[in-house]
Coordinates of C-alpha atoms in Angstrom, one line a residue:
M1 CA 84.2 -98.4 -215.0
G2 CA 86.7 -96.4 -215.4
Y3 CA 85.9 -92.8 -214.7
F4 CA 88.5 -92.5 -212.2
N5 CA 92.4 -93.6 -211.8
Q6 CA 93.3 -93.5 -208.5
E7 CA 96.9 -93.6 -209.5
E8 CA 96.5 -90.4 -211.4
F9 CA 94.4 -89.0 -208.7
I10 CA 97.9 -89.8 -206.3
K11 CA 100.4 -88.1 -208.8
F12 CA 98.3 -84.8 -208.6
A13 CA 98.0 -85.1 -204.9
L14 CA 102.1 -85.8 -205.4
D15 CA 102.1 -82.5 -207.6
H16 CA 100.9 -79.9 -204.7
V17 CA 103.1 -81.6 -201.6
L18 CA 106.0 -78.1 -202.2
S19 CA 103.9 -75.9 -203.7
Y20 CA 100.4 -76.1 -201.4
G21 CA 102.0 -78.3 -198.6
L22 CA 99.3 -81.5 -199.6
V23 CA 101.8 -83.5 -197.1
D24 CA 104.5 -81.5 -195.1
F25 CA 106.6 -82.9 -191.4
P26 CA 106.0 -80.3 -189.7
E27 CA 109.5 -80.5 -186.5
N28 CA 106.8 -79.2 -183.9
A29 CA 104.0 -81.8 -183.6
T30 CA 100.9 -80.3 -185.2
E31 CA 97.3 -80.6 -183.4
F32 CA 94.8 -82.5 -185.8
S33 CA 91.0 -81.6 -185.1
S34 CA 91.1 -85.4 -183.4
G35 CA 92.7 -83.7 -180.3
R36 CA 96.4 -85.9 -181.5
K37 CA 99.2 -85.1 -181.8
G38 CA 101.6 -85.8 -184.9
H39 CA 104.7 -85.2 -187.6
C40 CA 102.9 -85.3 -190.1
K41 CA 99.9 -83.2 -191.6
I42 CA 98.1 -83.9 -194.6
N43 CA 95.4 -81.0 -195.7
W44 CA 93.6 -80.5 -199.5
R45 CA 92.5 -77.1 -197.8
K46 CA 94.5 -74.4 -199.7
V47 CA 94.9 -76.6 -203.3
M48 CA 90.8 -76.3 -202.8
N49 CA 91.5 -72.8 -202.8
N50 CA 92.7 -72.4 -206.2
V51 CA 89.5 -72.2 -208.9
A52 CA 91.5 -74.8 -211.3
L53 CA 92.3 -77.2 -209.4
M54 CA 89.0 -77.6 -207.1
D55 CA 87.7 -78.1 -210.8
R56 CA 90.2 -80.7 -211.4
V57 CA 89.4 -82.2 -207.5
S58 CA 85.8 -82.2 -208.5
D59 CA 86.2 -83.8 -211.8
Y60 CA 88.3 -86.8 -209.8
V61 CA 85.2 -86.8 -207.3
I62 CA 82.5 -87.8 -209.9
G63 CA 84.5 -89.6 -212.0
F64 CA 84.9 -91.6 -208.5
A65 CA 81.4 -91.7 -207.6
L66 CA 80.7 -93.4 -211.0
D67 CA 83.0 -96.0 -210.7
E68 CA 81.3 -96.9 -206.8
G69 CA 78.5 -97.5 -208.5
L70 CA 76.8 -93.9 -206.3
N71 CA 74.4 -92.5 -207.8
P72 CA 72.7 -89.8 -206.0
D73 CA 70.3 -86.8 -205.7
C74 CA 72.7 -84.8 -203.9
F75 CA 76.9 -84.2 -202.7
Y76 CA 76.4 -82.1 -199.5
G77 CA 80.6 -81.1 -198.4
V78 CA 81.3 -81.5 -194.8
P79 CA 81.0 -77.7 -193.1
E80 CA 83.0 -75.4 -193.9
G81 CA 86.2 -77.2 -194.7
T82 CA 85.0 -78.7 -197.0
S83 CA 81.7 -77.2 -198.0
K84 CA 83.3 -75.2 -201.2
L85 CA 84.1 -79.5 -202.7
G86 CA 80.3 -80.4 -202.0
L87 CA 78.4 -77.6 -203.9
L88 CA 80.5 -77.2 -207.0
T89 CA 80.6 -81.1 -207.5
Q90 CA 76.7 -80.9 -206.6
D91 CA 76.5 -77.6 -209.3
K92 CA 78.7 -80.2 -212.0
W93 CA 76.8 -83.7 -210.8
A94 CA 73.0 -82.4 -211.3
K95 CA 74.0 -80.4 -214.6
S96 CA 75.1 -83.5 -215.7
Q97 CA 72.3 -85.2 -214.9
P98 CA 69.3 -86.1 -218.5
D99 CA 66.7 -84.6 -215.5
F100 CA 68.3 -81.3 -215.0
G101 CA 65.9 -78.3 -215.2
V102 CA 63.2 -80.3 -214.6
K103 CA 63.5 -81.9 -211.4
P104 CA 64.9 -80.1 -208.3
Y105 CA 68.4 -80.8 -207.3
S106 CA 69.3 -78.8 -204.2
L107 CA 72.4 -77.1 -203.5
P108 CA 73.1 -78.0 -200.4
M109 CA 75.5 -75.9 -197.2
G110 CA 75.7 -77.3 -193.9
R111 CA 75.6 -74.6 -190.8
G112 CA 79.0 -74.2 -188.8
K113 CA 77.4 -72.8 -185.9
P114 CA 73.2 -74.2 -185.9
K115 CA 71.3 -70.4 -185.8
E116 CA 69.3 -70.6 -182.8
R117 CA 65.9 -70.1 -184.1
G118 CA 63.3 -71.6 -186.5
P119 CA 62.5 -74.8 -188.2
I120 CA 65.7 -77.4 -188.1
E121 CA 66.1 -77.3 -191.6
E122 CA 67.2 -73.2 -191.2
R123 CA 69.0 -73.9 -187.8
E124 CA 70.9 -77.1 -189.3
F125 CA 71.3 -75.7 -193.4
N126 CA 71.5 -73.3 -195.7
G127 CA 70.0 -74.7 -198.2
I128 CA 68.2 -78.7 -197.3
P129 CA 70.6 -81.7 -198.2
G130 CA 67.9 -83.3 -201.1
G131 CA 67.4 -87.0 -202.2
D132 CA 70.4 -89.4 -201.6
V133 CA 72.8 -87.7 -199.7
V134 CA 77.1 -88.4 -200.7
V135 CA 78.3 -86.5 -197.8
L136 CA 82.1 -85.6 -199.1
E137 CA 85.3 -85.2 -196.5
D138 CA 89.0 -83.8 -197.5
V139 CA 91.1 -86.2 -194.6
A140 CA 89.0 -88.8 -192.2
T141 CA 90.8 -89.2 -189.2
T142 CA 88.0 -89.7 -186.7
V143 CA 84.7 -88.6 -188.6
E144 CA 83.8 -87.0 -185.7
S145 CA 82.1 -84.7 -188.1
V146 CA 81.3 -87.1 -191.1
L147 CA 79.0 -88.7 -188.8
K148 CA 77.7 -85.9 -187.2
E149 CA 76.2 -84.5 -190.5
I150 CA 75.3 -88.0 -190.7
Q151 CA 72.6 -87.4 -188.4
R152 CA 71.9 -83.8 -189.1
I153 CA 70.6 -84.7 -192.8
R154 CA 69.2 -87.4 -191.2
A155 CA 67.2 -85.4 -188.8
V156 CA 65.6 -83.0 -191.8
P157 CA 65.1 -86.4 -192.7
E158 CA 66.8 -87.3 -196.3
K159 CA 69.1 -90.3 -196.7
V160 CA 73.2 -90.9 -196.9
I161 CA 73.9 -93.4 -199.0
G162 CA 77.5 -92.3 -198.9
V163 CA 80.5 -91.0 -197.3
V164 CA 83.9 -90.2 -200.6
V165 CA 86.9 -89.1 -198.5
L166 CA 89.6 -87.2 -200.6
T167 CA 92.2 -88.7 -197.9
D168 CA 92.0 -91.7 -195.4
R169 CA 94.5 -91.4 -192.4
L170 CA 93.7 -95.1 -191.9
E171 CA 93.9 -94.3 -188.2
L172 CA 91.6 -96.4 -185.2
R173 CA 89.1 -94.2 -183.1
D174 CA 89.5 -94.3 -179.8
D175 CA 86.9 -96.9 -179.6
G176 CA 88.8 -99.2 -181.2
R177 CA 87.5 -99.2 -185.2
S178 CA 88.8 -97.7 -187.8
A179 CA 86.5 -94.5 -189.8
R180 CA 85.1 -97.4 -192.4
E181 CA 83.8 -98.9 -189.6
A182 CA 82.4 -96.2 -188.0
V183 CA 80.2 -95.1 -191.4
E184 CA 79.0 -98.3 -191.9
S185 CA 78.1 -98.8 -188.2
L186 CA 75.6 -96.7 -189.1
G187 CA 74.7 -98.5 -192.2
V188 CA 76.3 -95.4 -195.2
S189 CA 78.6 -97.2 -197.3
Y190 CA 82.4 -95.4 -197.0
H191 CA 84.9 -94.8 -199.8
A192 CA 88.4 -92.9 -200.0
L193 CA 90.0 -91.1 -203.2
S194 CA 93.5 -92.0 -201.4
T195 CA 95.4 -93.2 -197.9
A196 CA 97.4 -92.0 -196.2
F197 CA 99.8 -94.8 -196.9
Q198 CA 100.1 -93.7 -200.6
L199 CA 100.8 -90.8 -200.6
I200 CA 103.0 -90.5 -197.0
P201 CA 105.7 -92.2 -197.6
R202 CA 106.5 -90.8 -201.7
A203 CA 106.1 -87.0 -200.4
Y204 CA 108.6 -88.1 -197.2
Q205 CA 111.1 -88.9 -200.1
L206 CA 110.3 -85.8 -201.7
L207 CA 109.9 -83.2 -199.1
C208 CA 113.6 -85.5 -197.1
P209 CA 112.6 -84.6 -193.3
K210 CA 115.4 -85.4 -191.0
E211 CA 115.4 -89.5 -189.9
E212 CA 113.8 -88.4 -186.2
I213 CA 110.6 -86.9 -187.8
A214 CA 110.2 -90.4 -189.4
I215 CA 110.8 -92.1 -186.6
K216 CA 107.9 -89.9 -185.0
V217 CA 105.8 -90.9 -187.0
E218 CA 106.2 -94.1 -187.7
Q219 CA 105.8 -94.3 -184.2
Y220 CA 102.5 -92.0 -184.4
Y221 CA 101.6 -94.9 -186.7
E222 CA 101.7 -98.0 -184.6
R223 CA 99.7 -95.6 -181.4
Y224 CA 97.2 -95.1 -183.8
G225 CA 97.2 -96.9 -187.1
I226 CA 95.5 -99.9 -188.4
Q227 CA 98.5 -100.9 -189.4
P228 CA 101.8 -100.0 -189.1
L229 CA 104.1 -97.6 -191.6
K230 CA 107.7 -98.1 -192.1
L231 CA 109.4 -95.0 -193.7
L232 CA 113.3 -95.7 -193.3
D233 CA 115.1 -98.8 -193.8
R234 CA 116.2 -100.5 -190.7

């Protein structure tokens, strides 16, 4: 134990709030991939487009996985947003294994748009996720993309042993379940390096958006959150 320091990871995230927009409070409501609209975005994409920062994120993921007792054969990123993180993490992970060069570790990438022809492993993937797989996602809201990838990997068939997300927004799905509950209902363990409740209040103090925005964020979590999120003292 002790490979991953969560407070260090949260500080790393907050250090990139201003320069990379990792947390943002837009005045106009943004529509998320879930279809919901809100005034607080958590977005790792710009961080993951920087080679040096991506290198650190992949190290955090590996350290976290070790502390959580995950020992996969393969890390796999949800396409297309987390594909790069999956590839880099898997490359590092495989090279760190004592049987690297002997055991054939896969380097898979899912297709955002499946091909129309060919066997399933070629239609759905550019390289099959092999063995025990950990699925990586950047931000978890309803985890529909994650659930889809679990089913795709199982159809190959391979075994998904865990899901690791960089940040869990801690929202309830339309069926009333949390992201964790939805993933674990498939018999897959769920893990998050950070949560919205750890990032949003501190990012709010850094960015100082209008009070009306804070009220709208609080209202959003009253409607969708697993519990209320308070930004204002009142």
